Amino acid sequence: MSDPVHYFGVRHHGPGCARSLLAAFEALKPDCVLIEGPPEADGLVAAVLDPAMTPPVALLTHGVEESGRAVYHPFASFSPEWQALRWAGLAGVPVRFIDLPVGVSLALEKAREEAKEETKEETKEEASEEAAGQPGEPAPAEAAPAEPDAAEPDIAEPVEHSTRRGDPLDWLARAAGYADGETWWNHMVEERGDGEDLFAAISEAMTTLRAESGEDETLDPRTPRAHREVLREAHMRQCIRAARKEGFERIAVVCGAWHLGGLRADVTAKADQALLKGAPKLKVTSTWVPWTYRHLARASGYGAGIHSPGWYEHLWLSSQSAQDGQDGNVGGRRPRAIGWLARVARLMRERDLDCSSAHLIEAARLADTLAALRQRPAPGLDELHEATRTVMTLGDEAVLGFIHDELVIGDRLGGVPADVPTVPLQRNLEQLQKSLRMKPEATQKTLDLDLRQPNDLARSHLLHRLRLIDLPWGEIARTGKSSRGTFHEIWTLQWQPEFALRVIEASRWGQSVAQAATTAVAERCGKSANLAALAELVDRVLLADLPEAVTLASSALQDHAAVTGDADQLLGALPPLANVFRYGNVRQTDAAMVGHVFDGLVTRAAISLPLMGDSLDEAAAEQVRDRVLGAQAAVRLRDPGRQSEPSTQWRAAISQLAAREGAHALLRGLCTRLLLDDGLITADDAGTAMSLQLSRAAEPAKAAAWLDGFLNRNAVVLLHHDGVWPLVDAWLGGLDDEHFIRVLPLVRRTFAHFDAGERRDLGQRAARKGSGVGTVMAAAEWDDARAALPLPLLRLMLGVEA
């Protein structure tokens, strides 16, 4: 009796394998389909036939009690497993996933991490004992480094196992004259039009490679990865045996090609049962989530991806068109190449780049010629890429960059039916996205919000709340219009598939976005003891419109401020809190909720500020300078009229620091400038202070630091204050050679902060002859009669009546 089991070794996400698999299924008509995949998702298979299910999608299997542990199994429309699922569903054939349960894989991963932590602790204890001179246990021999046990399944590589001697596919590629195994596999499998006979060739090649690749040497059973691979294949063999016992006559097994040798190995059921016995297991659950082509690509960080998902989709659609009789070429090869170049041309024209019909014709000819020279039946991606670069972009690598991003990779985002299992937080988020008309998209999108509009304000609240639960769907733009304006907020949005897992993780905080964000804030308040971090948290919850969270964060900030005497932390907490006063009533927030907290911090900071400038080196003084400037701007924002008691206390502290002899010269100069800007001292007072600090008796280095602080990286006072220029000029002119060389780097650094226009104006003023005193403008002669002559014409032009 013939074996009822038929093996189909595939490359995951391979369009050639998918095309050939469908042809093989039509010929075999299997009555049971077994697929390498998570058994926990068997109950979700029926959803693949739902019209709302749009690849790329992924099966997300995550821990129930430890939601942070999860595994994704992605599928594209051109994935062989996806086509096998759809074929079985349409044919009414039983279909099952047979890979090692994800709960076991996650439990093994957890056990490995715990063992590593225990080893680290033991190593620390032994090191401590040796340092203390105490006898300890003899150090064990150095163990071989363990291979990484990746959580993601190996579902995208033609060979899921790499040896120390490289990818075994590279051996076949070099023998055939190819640069690497990826290019060889694409040409021999994915870009061809073979039918079901393809799998016999794949099976022979992979089985031989596995036998010759030194598996016993590289798959050391002591390594976590090898142990997991052994368990995976043992479980798959057990599932195949179970299907045989059920009496199925034509069992189709779809698996990664590298596993063919392991699944066909002569291993008894008793041996496999012994391997699997006692394996740990976590409780998990599965659901469907949208996926993107960028996450299928290796560059995305997904461990088992493909180079060109957009190109693979093009191959798949071209093959489907050929089967539907839309062209007369085998596999649609000629129209496939022309269609690809047409898409490139469309993309270039959308960006106003020259691309004529002549470019297309010559590029197609060059691609055909390259394919012929390389003895290939039709142009592949390499030939089309070279033709595009030579003819259509004229070697412009920048153009090739966006062609790669948008066509070779692609920006497709899949979709899943609304009735797939989700947590309540996910449903609440989807409802908010629908009501606010904020569709998740894989492409990057700029959103300019007018906070005076209720819908835009609600959008802003949602984006800020999501960031509080570690879901950064939007990032505040840092260029273009100011994102901190009074009524505008500019966001850059881009949805990532892994956000689905983050939503599941955040569901422990609540069943709605607002509730989850509030609970997350409360948790952070209990863990953070840094005033600046708490102040920033208050600002974030105000932007998110979470009154309860504002109360929690403000109370935590006030409690920590009451026991904190660190002036640096007090000053650092002021700028974030002041942001609420920047927006005023545009955001409809209650500034009084944090006003009293801000005033209390200002009072405490004012007490500590004078002593803060003592005994500082240059680097520390620069840091305090930035803190003082930030706090000064915050106090002005809080009290523009400078009439409140905290503002008065702050100005008094600035005055004390400016006059404090033990403070760093940079800070004393800065405070003098702040007093001048606020009108608390006159220009003559500032000139007197400068003449004292820049006198011949002053140490040159301290004088230069004081001048740096006073100018405050702004040349306005130097250009327009007639009393300042001669003082600086006289000070520099009176330095001897040794002192001048010492202060030159400091002065040059000060002037380097001025912009180009200011430095040019300073040079022009320095080039003037004389004392440098500003030129006195002569009184203008004013003729009222002549000045009135153009008024009738101006009234006529402006439509103003006399």
Coordinates of N, CA and C in Angstrom, one line a residue, residues 30-168:
P30 N -6.0 16.4 -2.0 CA -5.8 15.8 -0.7 C -7.1 15.9 0.1
D31 N -7.3 14.9 1.0 CA -8.4 14.9 1.9 C -8.1 15.4 3.3
C32 N -6.8 15.8 3.5 CA -6.4 16.3 4.8 C -5.1 17.2 4.5
V33 N -5.1 18.4 5.0 CA -3.9 19.3 4.8 C -3.3 19.6 6.2
L34 N -2.1 19.3 6.3 CA -1.3 19.7 7.5 C -0.3 20.7 7.2
I35 N -0.2 21.8 8.0 CA 0.6 23.0 7.7 C 1.5 23.3 8.9
E36 N 2.7 23.6 8.6 CA 3.6 24.0 9.7 C 3.1 25.4 10.2
G37 N 2.7 25.4 11.4 CA 2.1 26.6 12.0 C 1.6 26.3 13.4
P38 N 1.1 27.4 14.1 CA 0.7 27.2 15.5 C -0.6 26.4 15.7
P39 N -0.5 25.3 16.4 CA -1.8 24.5 16.6 C -2.8 25.3 17.4
E40 N -2.4 26.3 18.2 CA -3.4 27.1 19.0 C -4.3 27.9 18.1
A41 N -4.0 28.0 16.8 CA -4.8 28.9 15.9 C -5.7 28.0 15.0
D42 N -5.9 26.8 15.3 CA -6.7 25.9 14.5 C -8.2 26.5 14.4
G43 N -8.6 27.1 15.5 CA -10.0 27.6 15.5 C -10.2 28.9 14.7
L44 N -9.1 29.4 14.2 CA -9.2 30.7 13.5 C -9.0 30.5 12.0
V45 N -8.9 29.2 11.5 CA -8.6 29.0 10.1 C -9.8 29.4 9.3
A46 N -11.0 29.3 9.7 CA -12.2 29.6 8.9 C -12.2 31.1 8.5
A47 N -11.5 31.9 9.2 CA -11.5 33.4 8.9 C -10.8 33.7 7.6
V48 N -10.0 32.8 7.1 CA -9.2 33.1 5.9 C -10.1 33.3 4.7
L49 N -11.3 32.7 4.7 CA -12.3 32.9 3.6 C -13.2 34.1 3.8
D50 N -13.0 34.8 4.9 CA -13.9 36.0 5.1 C -13.5 37.1 4.1
P51 N -14.4 37.7 3.4 CA -14.1 38.8 2.4 C -13.3 39.9 3.1
A52 N -13.5 40.1 4.4 CA -12.8 41.2 5.0 C -11.3 40.9 5.4
M53 N -10.9 39.6 5.2 CA -9.6 39.2 5.5 C -8.7 39.6 4.3
T54 N -7.8 40.5 4.5 CA -6.9 41.0 3.4 C -5.5 40.9 3.7
P55 N -4.8 39.9 3.1 CA -3.3 39.8 3.4 C -2.6 41.1 3.0
P56 N -1.4 41.4 3.6 CA -0.7 40.5 4.6 C -1.4 40.6 6.0
V57 N -1.4 39.5 6.6 CA -2.0 39.4 8.0 C -1.0 38.4 8.8
A58 N -1.2 38.3 10.1 CA -0.4 37.5 10.9 C -1.2 36.9 12.0
L59 N -0.9 35.6 12.3 CA -1.5 35.0 13.5 C -0.6 35.5 14.7
L60 N -1.2 36.1 15.6 CA -0.5 36.6 16.9 C -0.9 35.6 18.0
T61 N 0.0 34.9 18.5 CA -0.2 34.0 19.6 C 0.6 34.5 20.8
H62 N -0.1 34.9 21.9 CA 0.6 35.5 23.0 C 0.2 34.8 24.3
G63 N 1.0 35.0 25.3 CA 0.7 34.5 26.6 C -0.5 35.2 27.3
V64 N -1.3 34.4 28.0 CA -2.5 35.0 28.7 C -2.1 35.7 29.9
E65 N -1.2 35.1 30.7 CA -0.7 35.8 31.9 C 0.5 36.6 31.7
E66 N 1.2 36.3 30.6 CA 2.4 37.1 30.3 C 2.3 37.5 28.8
S67 N 1.5 38.6 28.6 CA 1.1 39.0 27.3 C 2.3 39.6 26.5
G68 N 3.4 39.9 27.2 CA 4.6 40.4 26.6 C 5.3 39.3 25.8
R69 N 5.0 38.1 26.0 CA 5.6 37.0 25.3 C 4.7 36.6 24.2
A70 N 5.2 36.7 23.0 CA 4.3 36.5 21.8 C 5.1 36.0 20.6
V71 N 4.4 35.4 19.7 CA 5.0 35.0 18.4 C 4.0 35.4 17.3
Y72 N 4.6 35.9 16.2 CA 3.8 36.2 15.0 C 4.1 35.2 13.9
H73 N 3.0 34.8 13.2 CA 3.2 33.9 12.0 C 2.5 34.7 10.9
P74 N 3.3 35.4 10.1 CA 2.8 36.3 9.0 C 2.4 35.4 7.8
F75 N 1.5 35.9 7.0 CA 1.0 35.4 5.8 C 0.8 36.5 4.8
A76 N 1.3 36.3 3.5 CA 0.9 37.2 2.4 C 0.1 36.4 1.4
S77 N -0.5 37.1 0.5 CA -1.3 36.4 -0.5 C -0.5 35.4 -1.3
F78 N 0.8 35.6 -1.4 CA 1.7 34.7 -2.2 C 2.4 33.7 -1.3
S79 N 2.0 33.6 0.0 CA 2.6 32.6 0.9 C 1.9 31.2 0.6
P80 N 2.7 30.2 0.4 CA 2.2 28.8 0.1 C 1.2 28.4 1.2
E81 N 1.5 28.7 2.5 CA 0.6 28.3 3.5 C -0.7 28.9 3.4
W82 N -0.7 30.2 3.1 CA -2.0 30.9 2.9 C -2.8 30.3 1.8
Q83 N -2.2 30.0 0.7 CA -2.9 29.4 -0.4 C -3.4 28.0 -0.1
A84 N -2.6 27.3 0.8 CA -3.1 26.0 1.2 C -4.3 26.1 2.1
L85 N -4.3 27.1 3.0 CA -5.4 27.3 3.9 C -6.7 27.6 3.1
R86 N -6.5 28.5 2.1 CA -7.7 28.9 1.3 C -8.2 27.7 0.4
W87 N -7.3 26.9 -0.1 CA -7.7 25.8 -0.9 C -8.5 24.8 -0.1
A88 N -7.9 24.5 1.1 CA -8.6 23.5 2.0 C -10.0 24.1 2.4
G89 N -10.1 25.4 2.7 CA -11.3 26.0 3.1 C -12.4 25.9 2.0
L90 N -12.0 26.2 0.8 CA -12.9 26.2 -0.3 C -13.3 24.8 -0.7
A91 N -12.4 23.8 -0.5 CA -12.7 22.4 -0.8 C -13.4 21.7 0.3
G92 N -13.5 22.3 1.5 CA -14.1 21.6 2.6 C -13.3 20.5 3.2
V93 N -11.9 20.6 3.0 CA -11.0 19.6 3.5 C -10.5 20.0 4.9
P94 N -10.4 19.1 5.8 CA -9.8 19.4 7.1 C -8.4 19.9 7.0
V95 N -8.1 21.0 7.8 CA -6.8 21.6 7.7 C -6.3 21.8 9.2
R96 N -5.1 21.5 9.5 CA -4.6 21.7 10.8 C -3.1 22.2 10.8
F97 N -2.8 22.9 11.9 CA -1.4 23.4 12.1 C -0.7 22.3 12.9
I98 N 0.5 22.0 12.6 CA 1.2 20.9 13.2 C 2.5 21.3 13.9
D99 N 2.9 22.5 13.9 CA 4.2 22.9 14.5 C 4.1 22.7 16.0
L100 N 5.3 22.8 16.7 CA 5.3 22.8 18.1 C 4.4 23.9 18.7
P101 N 3.5 23.5 19.7 CA 2.7 24.6 20.2 C 3.5 25.8 20.7
V102 N 2.9 27.0 20.5 CA 3.6 28.2 20.9 C 3.8 28.3 22.4
G103 N 2.8 27.7 23.1 CA 2.9 27.7 24.6 C 4.1 27.0 25.0
V104 N 4.5 25.9 24.3 CA 5.8 25.2 24.7 C 7.0 26.0 24.3
S105 N 7.0 26.6 23.1 CA 8.1 27.5 22.7 C 8.4 28.6 23.7
L106 N 7.3 29.3 24.1 CA 7.4 30.4 25.0 C 7.9 29.9 26.4
A107 N 7.4 28.8 26.8 CA 7.8 28.3 28.1 C 9.3 27.9 28.1
L108 N 9.8 27.4 27.0 CA 11.2 27.1 26.9 C 12.0 28.3 26.9
E109 N 11.5 29.4 26.2 CA 12.2 30.6 26.2 C 12.3 31.2 27.6
K110 N 11.2 31.2 28.3 CA 11.2 31.7 29.7 C 12.1 30.9 30.6
A111 N 12.1 29.6 30.4 CA 13.1 28.8 31.3 C 14.5 29.2 31.0
R112 N 14.8 29.4 29.7 CA 16.2 29.7 29.3 C 16.6 31.1 29.9
E113 N 15.7 32.0 29.8 CA 16.0 33.4 30.4 C 16.2 33.3 31.9
E114 N 15.4 32.5 32.6 CA 15.5 32.3 34.0 C 16.8 31.6 34.4
A115 N 17.2 30.7 33.5 CA 18.5 30.0 33.8 C 19.7 30.9 33.6
K116 N 19.6 31.8 32.6 CA 20.6 32.8 32.4 C 20.8 33.7 33.5
E117 N 19.6 34.2 34.1 CA 19.6 35.1 35.2 C 20.3 34.4 36.4
E118 N 19.9 33.1 36.6 CA 20.5 32.4 37.8 C 22.0 32.3 37.6
T119 N 22.4 32.0 36.3 CA 23.9 31.9 36.1 C 24.6 33.2 36.4
K120 N 23.9 34.3 36.0 CA 24.5 35.6 36.2 C 24.7 35.9 37.7
E121 N 23.6 35.5 38.5 CA 23.7 35.7 39.9 C 24.8 34.9 40.6
E122 N 24.9 33.6 40.1 CA 25.9 32.8 40.7 C 27.3 33.3 40.3
T123 N 27.5 33.8 39.1 CA 28.8 34.4 38.7 C 29.1 35.6 39.6
K124 N 28.1 36.5 39.9 CA 28.3 37.6 40.7 C 28.7 37.2 42.1
E125 N 28.1 36.2 42.6 CA 28.4 35.7 44.0 C 29.8 35.2 44.0
E126 N 30.2 34.4 43.0 CA 31.6 33.8 43.0 C 32.6 34.9 42.9
A127 N 32.3 36.0 42.1 CA 33.2 37.1 41.9 C 33.3 37.8 43.2
S128 N 32.2 38.0 44.0 CA 32.3 38.7 45.2 C 33.1 37.9 46.3
E129 N 32.9 36.6 46.2 CA 33.7 35.7 47.2 C 35.2 35.8 46.9
E130 N 35.5 35.8 45.6 CA 37.0 35.9 45.2 C 37.5 37.2 45.6
A131 N 36.7 38.3 45.4 CA 37.2 39.6 45.8 C 37.4 39.8 47.3
A132 N 36.6 39.0 48.0 CA 36.7 39.1 49.5 C 37.7 38.1 50.0
G133 N 38.3 37.3 49.2 CA 39.3 36.4 49.6 C 38.7 35.1 50.3
Q134 N 37.4 34.9 50.0 CA 36.7 33.7 50.6 C 36.8 32.5 49.6
P135 N 36.9 31.3 50.2 CA 36.9 30.2 49.3 C 35.5 30.0 48.6
G136 N 35.5 29.6 47.4 CA 34.3 29.3 46.7 C 34.4 28.0 45.9
E137 N 33.3 27.7 45.2 CA 33.4 26.5 44.4 C 34.3 26.7 43.2
P138 N 34.9 25.6 42.7 CA 35.8 25.8 41.5 C 35.0 26.2 40.3
A139 N 35.6 27.1 39.5 CA 34.9 27.7 38.4 C 34.7 26.6 37.3
P140 N 33.5 26.4 36.8 CA 33.3 25.4 35.8 C 34.0 25.8 34.5
A141 N 34.2 24.8 33.7 CA 34.8 25.0 32.4 C 33.9 25.9 31.5
E142 N 34.5 26.7 30.7 CA 33.7 27.6 29.9 C 32.8 26.8 28.9
A143 N 31.5 27.1 28.9 CA 30.5 26.4 28.1 C 30.5 27.1 26.7
A144 N 30.1 26.3 25.7 CA 30.0 26.8 24.4 C 28.9 27.8 24.3
P145 N 29.1 28.8 23.6 CA 28.0 29.8 23.5 C 26.7 29.3 22.9
A146 N 25.6 29.6 23.5 CA 24.3 29.1 23.1 C 23.8 29.9 21.9
E147 N 23.2 29.2 21.0 CA 22.6 29.9 19.8 C 21.3 30.6 20.3
P148 N 21.0 31.7 19.7 CA 19.8 32.4 20.0 C 18.6 31.6 19.7
D149 N 17.6 31.6 20.7 CA 16.4 30.9 20.5 C 15.3 31.9 20.2
A150 N 15.2 32.3 18.9 CA 14.3 33.4 18.5 C 12.9 33.0 18.8
A151 N 12.1 34.0 19.2 CA 10.7 33.8 19.5 C 9.9 33.7 18.2
E152 N 10.4 34.4 17.1 CA 9.6 34.3 15.9 C 9.9 33.0 15.2
P153 N 8.9 32.4 14.5 CA 9.1 31.2 13.8 C 9.9 31.4 12.5
D154 N 10.6 30.4 12.1 CA 11.5 30.5 10.9 C 10.6 30.2 9.7
I155 N 9.8 31.1 9.3 CA 8.8 30.8 8.2 C 9.1 31.5 6.9
A156 N 10.3 32.1 6.8 CA 10.5 32.9 5.5 C 11.8 32.4 4.8
E157 N 12.6 31.7 5.4 CA 13.9 31.3 4.7 C 13.7 30.1 3.9
P158 N 14.3 30.0 2.7 CA 14.3 28.7 2.0 C 14.9 27.6 2.9
V159 N 15.9 28.0 3.7 CA 16.6 27.1 4.6 C 16.5 27.7 5.9
E160 N 15.9 27.1 6.9 CA 15.7 27.7 8.2 C 16.9 27.5 9.1
H161 N 17.9 26.9 8.6 CA 19.1 26.6 9.5 C 20.4 27.0 8.8
S162 N 21.2 27.8 9.5 CA 22.5 28.2 9.0 C 23.6 27.5 9.7
T163 N 24.5 27.0 9.0 CA 25.7 26.4 9.6 C 26.8 27.4 9.8
R164 N 27.8 26.9 10.5 CA 29.0 27.8 10.7 C 29.7 28.0 9.4
R165 N 29.4 27.2 8.4 CA 30.1 27.4 7.1 C 29.2 28.2 6.2
G166 N 28.1 28.8 6.6 CA 27.3 29.6 5.8 C 26.0 28.9 5.4
D167 N 25.2 29.6 4.7 CA 23.9 29.1 4.2 C 24.2 28.0 3.2
P168 N 23.6 26.8 3.4 CA 23.9 25.7 2.5 C 23.4 26.0 1.1

